[in-house]
Each structure stands twice: as structure tokens, then as C-alpha cells.
PDB file of C-alpha atoms and ligand atoms in Angstrom:
ATOM      1  CA  UNK A 229       0.000   0.000   0.000  1.00  0.00           C
ATOM      2  CA  UNK A 230       1.340   3.413  -1.023  1.00  0.00           C
ATOM      3  CA  UNK A 231       0.763   6.468   1.140  1.00  0.00           C
ATOM      4  CA  UNK A 232       1.698  10.127   0.762  1.00  0.00           C
ATOM      5  CA  UNK A 233       2.622  12.154   3.828  1.00  0.00           C
ATOM      6  CA  UNK A 234       2.846  15.932   4.139  1.00  0.00           C
ATOM      7  CA  UNK A 235       3.439  18.460   6.899  1.00  0.00           C
ATOM      8  CA  UNK A 236       4.420  22.007   7.748  1.00  0.00           C
ATOM      9  CA  UNK A 237       7.294  23.329   9.888  1.00  0.00           C
ATOM     10  CA  UNK A 238       5.570  22.413  13.165  1.00  0.00           C
ATOM     11  CA  UNK A 239       5.456  18.721  12.352  1.00  0.00           C
ATOM     12  CA  UNK A 240       8.795  17.679  10.857  1.00  0.00           C
ATOM     13  CA  UNK A 241       9.740  15.417  13.746  1.00  0.00           C
ATOM     14  CA  UNK A 242       6.310  13.787  13.980  1.00  0.00           C
ATOM     15  CA  UNK A 243       6.211  13.308  10.201  1.00  0.00           C
ATOM     16  CA  UNK A 244       9.577  11.528  10.276  1.00  0.00           C
ATOM     17  CA  UNK A 245       8.539   9.287  13.159  1.00  0.00           C
ATOM     18  CA  UNK A 246       5.233   8.350  11.535  1.00  0.00           C
ATOM     19  CA  UNK A 247       6.924   7.681   8.197  1.00  0.00           C
ATOM     20  CA  UNK A 248       9.475   5.396   9.832  1.00  0.00           C
ATOM     21  CA  UNK A 249       6.771   3.683  11.900  1.00  0.00           C
ATOM     22  CA  UNK A 250       4.610   2.927   8.871  1.00  0.00           C
ATOM     23  CA  UNK A 251       7.542   1.839   6.723  1.00  0.00           C
ATOM     24  CA  UNK A 252       8.407  -0.601   9.492  1.00  0.00           C
ATOM     25  CA  UNK A 253       4.944  -2.078   8.971  1.00  0.00           C
ATOM     26  CA  UNK A 254       5.504  -2.500   5.244  1.00  0.00           C
ATOM     27  CA  UNK A 255       3.799   0.609   3.849  1.00  0.00           C
ATOM     28  CA  UNK A 256       5.485   2.646   1.145  1.00  0.00           C
ATOM     29  CA  UNK A 257       5.390   6.240   2.384  1.00  0.00           C
ATOM     30  CA  UNK A 258       6.149   9.100  -0.008  1.00  0.00           C
ATOM     31  CA  UNK A 259       7.185  12.295   1.750  1.00  0.00           C
ATOM     32  CA  UNK A 260       6.066  15.499   0.025  1.00  0.00           C
ATOM     33  CA  UNK A 261       6.177  17.727   3.109  1.00  0.00           C
ATOM     34  CA  UNK A 262       8.869  20.087   4.298  1.00  0.00           C
ATOM     35  CA  UNK A 263      11.929  18.688   6.071  1.00  0.00           C
ATOM     36  CA  UNK A 264      12.841  22.085   7.480  1.00  0.00           C
ATOM     37  CA  UNK A 265      11.627  23.853  10.615  1.00  0.00           C
ATOM     38  CA  UNK A 266      11.678  27.164   8.740  1.00  0.00           C
ATOM     39  CA  UNK A 267       8.134  28.600   8.551  1.00  0.00           C
ATOM     40  CA  UNK A 268       6.246  26.812   5.764  1.00  0.00           C
ATOM     41  CA  UNK A 269       2.738  27.400   4.421  1.00  0.00           C
ATOM     42  CA  UNK A 270       0.697  24.258   5.091  1.00  0.00           C
ATOM     43  CA  UNK A 271      -1.600  24.531   2.006  1.00  0.00           C
ATOM     44  CA  UNK A 272       1.368  23.500  -0.155  1.00  0.00           C
ATOM     45  CA  UNK A 273       1.667  20.115   1.554  1.00  0.00           C
ATOM     46  CA  UNK A 274      -2.101  19.766   1.912  1.00  0.00           C
ATOM     47  CA  UNK A 275      -2.536  20.291  -1.805  1.00  0.00           C
ATOM     48  CA  UNK A 276       0.332  17.997  -2.846  1.00  0.00           C
ATOM     49  CA  UNK A 277      -0.929  15.050  -0.822  1.00  0.00           C
ATOM     50  CA  UNK A 278      -4.535  15.677  -1.887  1.00  0.00           C
ATOM     51  CA  UNK A 279      -3.524  15.827  -5.542  1.00  0.00           C
ATOM     52  CA  UNK A 280      -1.722  12.492  -5.320  1.00  0.00           C
ATOM     53  CA  UNK A 281      -4.691  10.864  -3.602  1.00  0.00           C
ATOM     54  CA  UNK A 282      -7.242  12.338  -6.025  1.00  0.00           C
ATOM     55  CA  UNK A 283      -5.124  11.250  -9.018  1.00  0.00           C
ATOM     56  CA  UNK A 284      -4.798   7.708  -7.682  1.00  0.00           C
ATOM     57  CA  UNK A 285      -1.014   7.917  -7.368  1.00  0.00           C
ATOM     58  CA  UNK A 286      -1.316   6.705  -3.780  1.00  0.00           C
ATOM     59  CA  UNK A 287      -3.919   4.789  -1.787  1.00  0.00           C
ATOM     60  CA  UNK A 288      -4.236   7.353   1.000  1.00  0.00           C
ATOM     61  CA  UNK A 289      -2.685  10.385   2.632  1.00  0.00           C
ATOM     62  CA  UNK A 290      -1.494  11.566   6.025  1.00  0.00           C
ATOM     63  CA  UNK A 291      -1.257  15.269   6.847  1.00  0.00           C
ATOM     64  CA  UNK A 292       0.230  16.898   9.936  1.00  0.00           C
ATOM     65  CA  UNK A 293       0.452  20.569  10.889  1.00  0.00           C
ATOM     66  CA  UNK A 294       0.182  22.281  14.274  1.00  0.00           C
ATOM     67  CA  UNK A 295      -3.483  21.413  14.782  1.00  0.00           C
ATOM     68  CA  UNK A 296      -4.222  19.447  11.606  1.00  0.00           C
ATOM     69  CA  UNK A 297      -6.910  22.020  10.797  1.00  0.00           C
ATOM     70  CA  UNK A 298      -5.343  24.214   8.127  1.00  0.00           C
ATOM     71  CA  UNK A 299      -3.711  21.359   6.261  1.00  0.00           C
ATOM     72  CA  UNK A 300      -6.937  19.286   6.192  1.00  0.00           C
ATOM     73  CA  UNK A 301      -9.009  22.284   5.092  1.00  0.00           C
ATOM     74  CA  UNK A 302      -6.570  22.781   2.219  1.00  0.00           C
ATOM     75  CA  UNK A 303      -6.758  19.136   1.174  1.00  0.00           C
ATOM     76  CA  UNK A 304     -10.553  19.165   1.283  1.00  0.00           C
ATOM     77  CA  UNK A 305     -10.633  21.838  -1.448  1.00  0.00           C
ATOM     78  CA  UNK A 306      -9.458  19.246  -3.969  1.00  0.00           C
ATOM     79  CA  UNK A 307     -12.380  17.417  -5.597  1.00  0.00           C
ATOM     80  CA  UNK A 308     -12.782  13.868  -4.377  1.00  0.00           C
ATOM     81  CA  UNK A 309     -10.896  14.412  -1.144  1.00  0.00           C
ATOM     82  CA  UNK A 310     -12.410  13.508   2.203  1.00  0.00           C
ATOM     83  CA  UNK A 311      -9.836  14.542   4.772  1.00  0.00           C
ATOM     84  CA  UNK A 312     -10.595  14.229   8.464  1.00  0.00           C
ATOM     85  CA  UNK A 313      -8.697  15.968  11.227  1.00  0.00           C
ATOM     86  CA  UNK A 314      -8.851  13.988  14.437  1.00  0.00           C
ATOM     87  CA  UNK A 315      -7.159  13.608  17.818  1.00  0.00           C
ATOM     88  CA  UNK A 316      -8.372  10.153  18.747  1.00  0.00           C
ATOM     89  CA  UNK A 317      -8.217   6.674  17.206  1.00  0.00           C
ATOM     90  CA  UNK A 318     -11.981   6.110  17.437  1.00  0.00           C
ATOM     91  CA  UNK A 319     -12.785   9.060  15.188  1.00  0.00           C
ATOM     92  CA  UNK A 320     -10.046   7.972  12.799  1.00  0.00           C
ATOM     93  CA  UNK A 321     -11.525   4.468  12.513  1.00  0.00           C
ATOM     94  CA  UNK A 322     -15.127   5.667  12.120  1.00  0.00           C
ATOM     95  CA  UNK A 323     -14.066   8.231   9.549  1.00  0.00           C
ATOM     96  CA  UNK A 324     -13.007   5.334   7.324  1.00  0.00           C
ATOM     97  CA  UNK A 325     -15.897   2.975   8.174  1.00  0.00           C
ATOM     98  CA  UNK A 326     -18.654   5.547   7.648  1.00  0.00           C
ATOM     99  CA  UNK A 327     -17.175   8.476   5.712  1.00  0.00           C
ATOM    100  CA  UNK A 328     -14.634   6.659   3.532  1.00  0.00           C
ATOM    101  CA  UNK A 329     -11.969   9.255   4.305  1.00  0.00           C
ATOM    102  CA  UNK A 330      -9.008   9.110   1.992  1.00  0.00           C
ATOM    103  CA  UNK A 331      -6.783  11.411   4.078  1.00  0.00           C
ATOM    104  CA  UNK A 332      -6.254  11.476   7.816  1.00  0.00           C
ATOM    105  CA  UNK A 333      -4.862  14.579   9.539  1.00  0.00           C
ATOM    106  CA  UNK A 334      -3.726  15.435  13.044  1.00  0.00           C
ATOM    107  CA  UNK A 335      -1.917  18.113  14.979  1.00  0.00           C
ATOM    108  CA  UNK A 336       1.680  17.810  16.169  1.00  0.00           C
ATOM    109  CA  UNK A 337       0.909  20.467  18.786  1.00  0.00           C
ATOM    110  CA  UNK A 338      -2.224  18.639  19.923  1.00  0.00           C
ATOM    111  CA  UNK A 339      -1.447  14.938  20.276  1.00  0.00           C
ATOM    112  CA  UNK A 340       1.618  12.880  21.174  1.00  0.00           C
ATOM    113  CA  UNK A 341       3.423  10.449  18.925  1.00  0.00           C
ATOM    114  CA  UNK A 342       1.859   7.321  20.443  1.00  0.00           C
ATOM    115  CA  UNK A 343      -1.670   8.615  19.838  1.00  0.00           C
ATOM    116  CA  UNK A 344      -0.616   9.594  16.317  1.00  0.00           C
ATOM    117  CA  UNK A 345       0.578   6.033  15.671  1.00  0.00           C
ATOM    118  CA  UNK A 346      -2.701   4.602  17.013  1.00  0.00           C
ATOM    119  CA  UNK A 347      -4.695   6.966  14.809  1.00  0.00           C
ATOM    120  CA  UNK A 348      -2.753   5.767  11.762  1.00  0.00           C
ATOM    121  CA  UNK A 349      -3.183   2.102  12.719  1.00  0.00           C
ATOM    122  CA  UNK A 350      -6.936   2.366  13.281  1.00  0.00           C
ATOM    123  CA  UNK A 351      -7.444   4.346  10.099  1.00  0.00           C
ATOM    124  CA  UNK A 352      -5.313   2.095   7.914  1.00  0.00           C
ATOM    125  CA  UNK A 353      -6.818  -1.126   9.275  1.00  0.00           C
ATOM    126  CA  UNK A 354     -10.437  -0.009   8.866  1.00  0.00           C
ATOM    127  CA  UNK A 355     -12.491  -0.654   5.739  1.00  0.00           C
ATOM    128  CA  UNK A 356     -15.317   1.488   4.394  1.00  0.00           C
ATOM    129  CA  UNK A 357     -18.662  -0.187   5.122  1.00  0.00           C
ATOM    130  CA  UNK A 358     -20.561   1.252   2.143  1.00  0.00           C
ATOM    131  CA  UNK A 359     -24.281   0.467   2.209  1.00  0.00           C
ATOM    132  CA  UNK A 360     -26.345   3.158   3.928  1.00  0.00           C
ATOM    133  CA  UNK A 361     -23.308   5.418   4.153  1.00  0.00           C
ATOM    134  CA  UNK A 362     -22.900   5.727   0.405  1.00  0.00           C
ATOM    135  CA  UNK A 363     -25.989   7.917  -0.023  1.00  0.00           C
ATOM    136  CA  UNK A 364     -24.394  10.494   2.298  1.00  0.00           C
ATOM    137  CA  UNK A 365     -21.059  10.317   0.529  1.00  0.00           C
ATOM    138  CA  UNK A 366     -22.927  10.872  -2.735  1.00  0.00           C
ATOM    139  CA  UNK A 367     -24.616  13.926  -1.192  1.00  0.00           C
ATOM    140  CA  UNK A 368     -21.247  15.350  -0.161  1.00  0.00           C
ATOM    141  CA  UNK A 369     -20.094  14.829  -3.735  1.00  0.00           C
ATOM    142  CA  UNK A 370     -23.213  16.602  -5.031  1.00  0.00           C
ATOM    143  CA  UNK A 371     -22.476  19.631  -2.842  1.00  0.00           C
ATOM    144  CA  UNK A 372     -18.871  19.615  -4.048  1.00  0.00           C
ATOM    145  CA  UNK A 373     -19.739  19.400  -7.717  1.00  0.00           C
ATOM    146  CA  UNK A 374     -22.849  21.592  -7.897  1.00  0.00           C
ATOM    147  CA  UNK A 375     -22.631  23.845  -4.818  1.00  0.00           C
ATOM    148  CA  UNK A 376     -26.173  22.717  -4.235  1.00  0.00           C
ATOM    149  CA  UNK A 377     -28.020  19.837  -2.570  1.00  0.00           C
ATOM    150  CA  UNK A 378     -31.383  18.959  -4.035  1.00  0.00           C
ATOM    151  CA  UNK A 379     -32.483  16.990  -0.936  1.00  0.00           C
ATOM    152  CA  UNK A 380     -32.061  20.104   1.211  1.00  0.00           C
ATOM    153  CA  UNK A 381     -34.826  21.838  -0.760  1.00  0.00           C
ATOM    154  CA  UNK A 382     -37.402  19.044  -0.369  1.00  0.00           C
TER     155      UNK A 382
HETATM  156  C1  LIG B  66       1.410  27.286  12.149  1.00  0.00           C
HETATM  157  O1  LIG B  66       1.736  28.264  13.087  1.00  0.00           O
HETATM  158  C2  LIG B  66       0.013  26.757  12.386  1.00  0.00           C
HETATM  159  O2  LIG B  66      -0.916  27.765  12.142  1.00  0.00           O
HETATM  160  C3  LIG B  66      -0.253  25.540  11.529  1.00  0.00           C
HETATM  161  O3  LIG B  66       0.679  24.545  11.809  1.00  0.00           O
HETATM  162  C4  LIG B  66      -1.604  24.870  11.721  1.00  0.00           C
HETATM  163  O4  LIG B  66      -1.869  24.633  13.057  1.00  0.00           O
HETATM  164  C5  LIG B  66      -2.743  25.515  11.032  1.00  0.00           C
HETATM  165  O5  LIG B  66      -3.871  25.040  11.037  1.00  0.00           O
END
């Protein structure tokens, strides 16, 4: 399984630790984030990872900034991306089971490395359940593509 990972200047150390951790488990992890602690604008990494996921170059993405908020917001602007920022493994798992997230994000200033590893494990090991959840995913897609939601006007 191929993953892309991206980060800003607040998350270089956590990015490196997560990359090493996942490579140790057999994942191929492509680093497109900054390796410098010099101030770096997170939308660049958010976009790069999102682009690779949306284009099918990788099977999923991991994004880390100070809070995970800015970098996930950036990724979510790319069509087809469902990026979830979370601070706990339960949300990470459910975001895959119910929302079919294709990017997981977290904050290097918010959680510790062990929680970050658990978030990655739960997210990567979970499988989208489909079924009743697909109608909602399709509605999200409708909003994205049309800036409208017919069902909201019923
Ligand atoms: C950088 O100071 C910080 O704003 C960024 O890492 C992130 O937390 C934004 O959402």
C-alpha cells in the first residue's frame, strides 16, 4: 500500500517518526512535506498530498500541521478528497468505516506520537462499510460538484 505524507514546519519530527513507523509495517510512504523547521505554508503540503490521492497515485494520505486544521481544510478543497482531522483513534476508525476518508490529519501540537501512531493504525486497518453510508457520501459529492443539494430543498 502506497501512502503520501505531508506536513508544515511544526510537524517535521512527527512526520519523520510516523513515516518510519509505517515503513516498518511495510507501507510505502512518499514524503512530500517540508523537512525544514523554517516557517512553511501548510496549504502547499495539503494540496500535494490531496492531488496524489485524487489522481490515484497513492492509496491514502497523512497530513500533519500544528493542529491538523489548516492542512486538512486545504486538502478538502481538492475534488474527491475527504480529509478528516482527528485527535483520537476512534474518530479515525469511524471516519473510514462511515465516511470513507481518503486522508487522515492530526496536529503535532495537539497529540503525542503514540496517539498519532494509534490513529494511523486504526485508520489504515479499517475498511469502508458502504451500504447506507454511500448515499451520504454521494450527497457530499453533489455539494462539491454543484454547490447545491437537491435533498435540502425538499
Ligand atoms: C502554524 O503556526 C500553524 O498555524 C499551523 O501549523 C496549523 O496549526 C494551522 O492550522
